[in-house]
Amino acid sequence: TRFLTVMLPVLMASAWKGLSPLYRRPMLIGCLLLTAHVGVALVYWICTDRPRAKETDSRWQLVDRFADAVGDRPQQGAMFDDEHKTRRMLQFALDVQIFEYERMTELPDGIRWLISRQGDPPPRRFVPQLKAGGMVLYVLESELALRDNTDARF
């Protein structure tokens, strides 16, 4: 379909030119088709795209809270796949790739922090650091101790 998309205007213009002698009022039919297309596009935008965009925009506060909590060591994190695309937004905010998982058993070695759904069983060796928006940020115990020691020196 992506190859057809490029050719679609040319194909539609050819079909229109070829079929226009069959209609008595081709301009009227063209205007009706254009009006129908604009109507469908507006309804789709109002009923589908706009609510999704508002929902996504409202999640930026939550993403900023988690990005601040992860701090200046964003490497090697993981997050469950959510329908709100929060993981992708957090990747953008931290400018780092975040591993996606569905079950805790899938976590690779080297993960220093992860974000899980609130209510999921807590992972071993991780301690909760932040709860917000139905999600919990867990930090590896050794990483948290390292941060505390670093903060104590200053």
mmCIF file of C-alpha atoms in Angstrom:
data_model
loop_
_atom_site.group_PDB
_atom_site.id
_atom_site.type_symbol
_atom_site.label_atom_id
_atom_site.label_comp_id
_atom_site.label_asym_id
_atom_site.label_seq_id
_atom_site.Cartn_x
_atom_site.Cartn_y
_atom_site.Cartn_z
ATOM 1 C CA THR A 1 0.000 0.000 0.000
ATOM 2 C CA ARG A 2 2.843 2.448 0.576
ATOM 3 C CA PHE A 3 3.790 2.188 -3.117
ATOM 4 C CA LEU A 4 0.190 2.757 -4.158
ATOM 5 C CA THR A 5 -0.091 5.872 -1.989
ATOM 6 C CA VAL A 6 2.415 7.733 -4.150
ATOM 7 C CA MET A 7 0.521 6.831 -7.311
ATOM 8 C CA LEU A 8 -2.972 7.426 -5.923
ATOM 9 C CA PRO A 9 -3.342 11.082 -7.069
ATOM 10 C CA VAL A 10 -2.281 10.163 -10.614
ATOM 11 C CA LEU A 11 -4.633 7.164 -10.686
ATOM 12 C CA MET A 12 -7.555 9.219 -9.341
ATOM 13 C CA ALA A 13 -6.947 12.018 -11.860
ATOM 14 C CA SER A 14 -6.812 9.472 -14.690
ATOM 15 C CA ALA A 15 -10.011 7.785 -13.497
ATOM 16 C CA TRP A 16 -11.722 11.158 -13.128
ATOM 17 C CA LYS A 17 -10.689 12.255 -16.609
ATOM 18 C CA GLY A 18 -11.782 8.949 -18.112
ATOM 19 C CA LEU A 19 -15.139 8.741 -16.306
ATOM 20 C CA SER A 20 -16.163 12.413 -16.443
ATOM 21 C CA PRO A 21 -17.859 12.155 -19.871
ATOM 22 C CA LEU A 22 -20.230 9.533 -18.406
ATOM 23 C CA TYR A 23 -21.673 11.996 -15.891
ATOM 24 C CA ARG A 24 -23.899 14.948 -16.736
ATOM 25 C CA ARG A 25 -22.430 17.206 -14.060
ATOM 26 C CA PRO A 26 -18.868 16.134 -13.228
ATOM 27 C CA MET A 27 -18.151 19.332 -11.229
ATOM 28 C CA LEU A 28 -21.114 18.661 -8.944
ATOM 29 C CA ILE A 29 -19.975 15.090 -8.332
ATOM 30 C CA GLY A 30 -16.416 16.302 -7.677
ATOM 31 C CA CYS A 31 -17.644 18.880 -5.162
ATOM 32 C CA LEU A 32 -19.808 16.265 -3.416
ATOM 33 C CA LEU A 33 -16.888 13.848 -3.180
ATOM 34 C CA LEU A 34 -14.609 16.595 -1.848
ATOM 35 C CA THR A 35 -17.223 17.660 0.730
ATOM 36 C CA ALA A 36 -17.718 14.050 1.842
ATOM 37 C CA HIS A 37 -13.951 13.601 2.192
ATOM 38 C CA VAL A 38 -13.580 16.782 4.273
ATOM 39 C CA GLY A 39 -16.519 15.703 6.451
ATOM 40 C CA VAL A 40 -15.061 12.267 7.142
ATOM 41 C CA ALA A 41 -11.631 13.754 7.886
ATOM 42 C CA LEU A 42 -13.105 16.304 10.329
ATOM 43 C CA VAL A 43 -15.187 13.692 12.149
ATOM 44 C CA TYR A 44 -12.149 11.416 12.456
ATOM 45 C CA TRP A 45 -10.021 14.269 13.765
ATOM 46 C CA ILE A 46 -12.644 15.415 16.291
ATOM 47 C CA CYS A 47 -13.671 11.951 17.516
ATOM 48 C CA THR A 48 -10.369 10.051 17.370
ATOM 49 C CA ASP A 49 -7.193 12.090 16.866
ATOM 50 C CA ARG A 50 -7.993 15.026 19.111
ATOM 51 C CA PRO A 51 -8.879 12.940 22.220
ATOM 52 C CA ARG A 52 -5.726 10.836 21.728
ATOM 53 C CA ALA A 53 -3.599 13.963 21.426
ATOM 54 C CA LYS A 54 -5.144 15.448 24.576
ATOM 55 C CA GLU A 55 -4.516 12.216 26.510
ATOM 56 C CA THR A 56 -0.917 12.079 25.346
ATOM 57 C CA ASP A 57 -0.352 15.738 26.172
ATOM 58 C CA SER A 58 -1.750 15.273 29.676
ATOM 59 C CA ARG A 59 0.846 12.548 30.372
ATOM 60 C CA TRP A 60 3.846 14.881 29.974
ATOM 61 C CA GLN A 61 3.638 15.943 33.631
ATOM 62 C CA LEU A 62 3.893 12.302 34.682
ATOM 63 C CA VAL A 63 6.764 11.692 32.271
ATOM 64 C CA ASP A 64 8.629 14.710 33.648
ATOM 65 C CA ARG A 65 8.199 13.421 37.219
ATOM 66 C CA PHE A 66 9.659 10.036 36.299
ATOM 67 C CA ALA A 67 12.471 11.640 34.281
ATOM 68 C CA ASP A 68 13.408 13.799 37.295
ATOM 69 C CA ALA A 69 13.299 10.765 39.602
ATOM 70 C CA VAL A 70 15.559 8.721 37.326
ATOM 71 C CA GLY A 71 17.970 11.622 37.506
ATOM 72 C CA ASP A 72 21.295 11.971 35.778
ATOM 73 C CA ARG A 73 21.843 8.210 35.351
ATOM 74 C CA PRO A 74 19.131 7.220 32.866
ATOM 75 C CA GLN A 75 21.035 4.305 31.296
ATOM 76 C CA GLN A 76 19.780 0.725 31.426
ATOM 77 C CA GLY A 77 16.156 1.173 32.374
ATOM 78 C CA ALA A 78 13.060 -0.863 31.621
ATOM 79 C CA MET A 79 9.358 -0.168 31.461
ATOM 80 C CA PHE A 80 6.271 -2.230 30.752
ATOM 81 C CA ASP A 81 4.472 -1.565 27.499
ATOM 82 C CA ASP A 82 1.499 0.685 28.151
ATOM 83 C CA GLU A 83 -1.223 1.803 25.818
ATOM 84 C CA HIS A 84 -0.508 5.482 26.487
ATOM 85 C CA LYS A 85 2.988 5.375 24.941
ATOM 86 C CA THR A 86 4.512 6.689 28.167
ATOM 87 C CA ARG A 87 7.655 4.617 27.568
ATOM 88 C CA ARG A 88 8.282 6.350 24.237
ATOM 89 C CA MET A 89 7.681 9.744 25.804
ATOM 90 C CA LEU A 90 10.129 8.908 28.606
ATOM 91 C CA GLN A 91 12.696 7.770 26.031
ATOM 92 C CA PHE A 92 12.332 11.159 24.376
ATOM 93 C CA ALA A 93 12.623 13.045 27.688
ATOM 94 C CA LEU A 94 15.721 11.112 28.822
ATOM 95 C CA ASP A 95 17.238 10.742 25.334
ATOM 96 C CA VAL A 96 18.009 7.084 25.968
ATOM 97 C CA GLN A 97 16.510 3.776 24.852
ATOM 98 C CA ILE A 98 14.353 2.093 27.494
ATOM 99 C CA PHE A 99 13.929 -1.682 27.403
ATOM 100 C CA GLU A 100 10.318 -2.852 27.049
ATOM 101 C CA TYR A 101 9.086 -5.901 28.955
ATOM 102 C CA GLU A 102 5.827 -7.742 29.515
ATOM 103 C CA ARG A 103 6.853 -10.008 32.422
ATOM 104 C CA MET A 104 9.468 -9.515 35.128
ATOM 105 C CA THR A 105 11.172 -12.744 34.036
ATOM 106 C CA GLU A 106 12.110 -11.058 30.747
ATOM 107 C CA LEU A 107 14.342 -8.436 32.357
ATOM 108 C CA PRO A 108 17.942 -8.634 31.106
ATOM 109 C CA ASP A 109 20.954 -8.255 33.355
ATOM 110 C CA GLY A 110 22.185 -4.735 33.941
ATOM 111 C CA ILE A 111 18.809 -3.057 34.456
ATOM 112 C CA ARG A 112 19.270 -0.359 37.112
ATOM 113 C CA TRP A 113 15.715 0.939 37.264
ATOM 114 C CA LEU A 114 12.313 -0.019 35.977
ATOM 115 C CA ILE A 115 8.795 1.321 35.886
ATOM 116 C CA SER A 116 6.003 -1.126 36.590
ATOM 117 C CA ARG A 117 2.233 -0.991 36.961
ATOM 118 C CA GLN A 118 1.035 -0.233 40.447
ATOM 119 C CA GLY A 119 -0.236 -3.496 41.902
ATOM 120 C CA ASP A 120 2.220 -5.725 40.033
ATOM 121 C CA PRO A 121 4.440 -7.776 42.359
ATOM 122 C CA PRO A 122 7.625 -5.848 43.170
ATOM 123 C CA PRO A 123 10.770 -7.182 41.515
ATOM 124 C CA ARG A 124 13.556 -8.670 43.623
ATOM 125 C CA ARG A 125 16.529 -6.425 44.448
ATOM 126 C CA PHE A 126 14.560 -3.284 43.563
ATOM 127 C CA VAL A 127 13.077 -0.722 45.954
ATOM 128 C CA PRO A 128 10.233 1.658 45.119
ATOM 129 C CA GLN A 129 11.259 5.273 44.686
ATOM 130 C CA LEU A 130 8.210 7.007 43.153
ATOM 131 C CA LYS A 131 4.517 6.165 42.739
ATOM 132 C CA ALA A 132 2.505 8.242 40.294
ATOM 133 C CA GLY A 133 -0.175 7.791 37.663
ATOM 134 C CA GLY A 134 -0.788 4.116 38.392
ATOM 135 C CA MET A 135 2.912 3.323 37.931
ATOM 136 C CA VAL A 136 5.841 2.727 40.275
ATOM 137 C CA LEU A 137 9.493 3.547 39.672
ATOM 138 C CA TYR A 138 11.780 0.899 41.173
ATOM 139 C CA VAL A 139 15.513 1.475 41.561
ATOM 140 C CA LEU A 140 18.112 -1.238 42.072
ATOM 141 C CA GLU A 141 19.121 -1.343 45.754
ATOM 142 C CA SER A 142 22.820 -0.976 44.987
ATOM 143 C CA GLU A 143 22.120 1.993 42.669
ATOM 144 C CA LEU A 144 20.075 3.714 45.376
ATOM 145 C CA ALA A 145 22.866 3.169 47.926
ATOM 146 C CA LEU A 146 25.378 4.594 45.433
ATOM 147 C CA ARG A 147 23.200 7.691 44.931
ATOM 148 C CA ASP A 148 22.832 8.169 48.687
ATOM 149 C CA ASN A 149 26.614 7.948 49.199
ATOM 150 C CA THR A 150 27.201 10.426 46.390
ATOM 151 C CA ASP A 151 24.692 12.887 47.878
ATOM 152 C CA ALA A 152 26.271 12.509 51.345
ATOM 153 C CA ARG A 153 29.685 13.617 50.040
ATOM 154 C CA PHE A 154 28.410 17.001 48.873
#
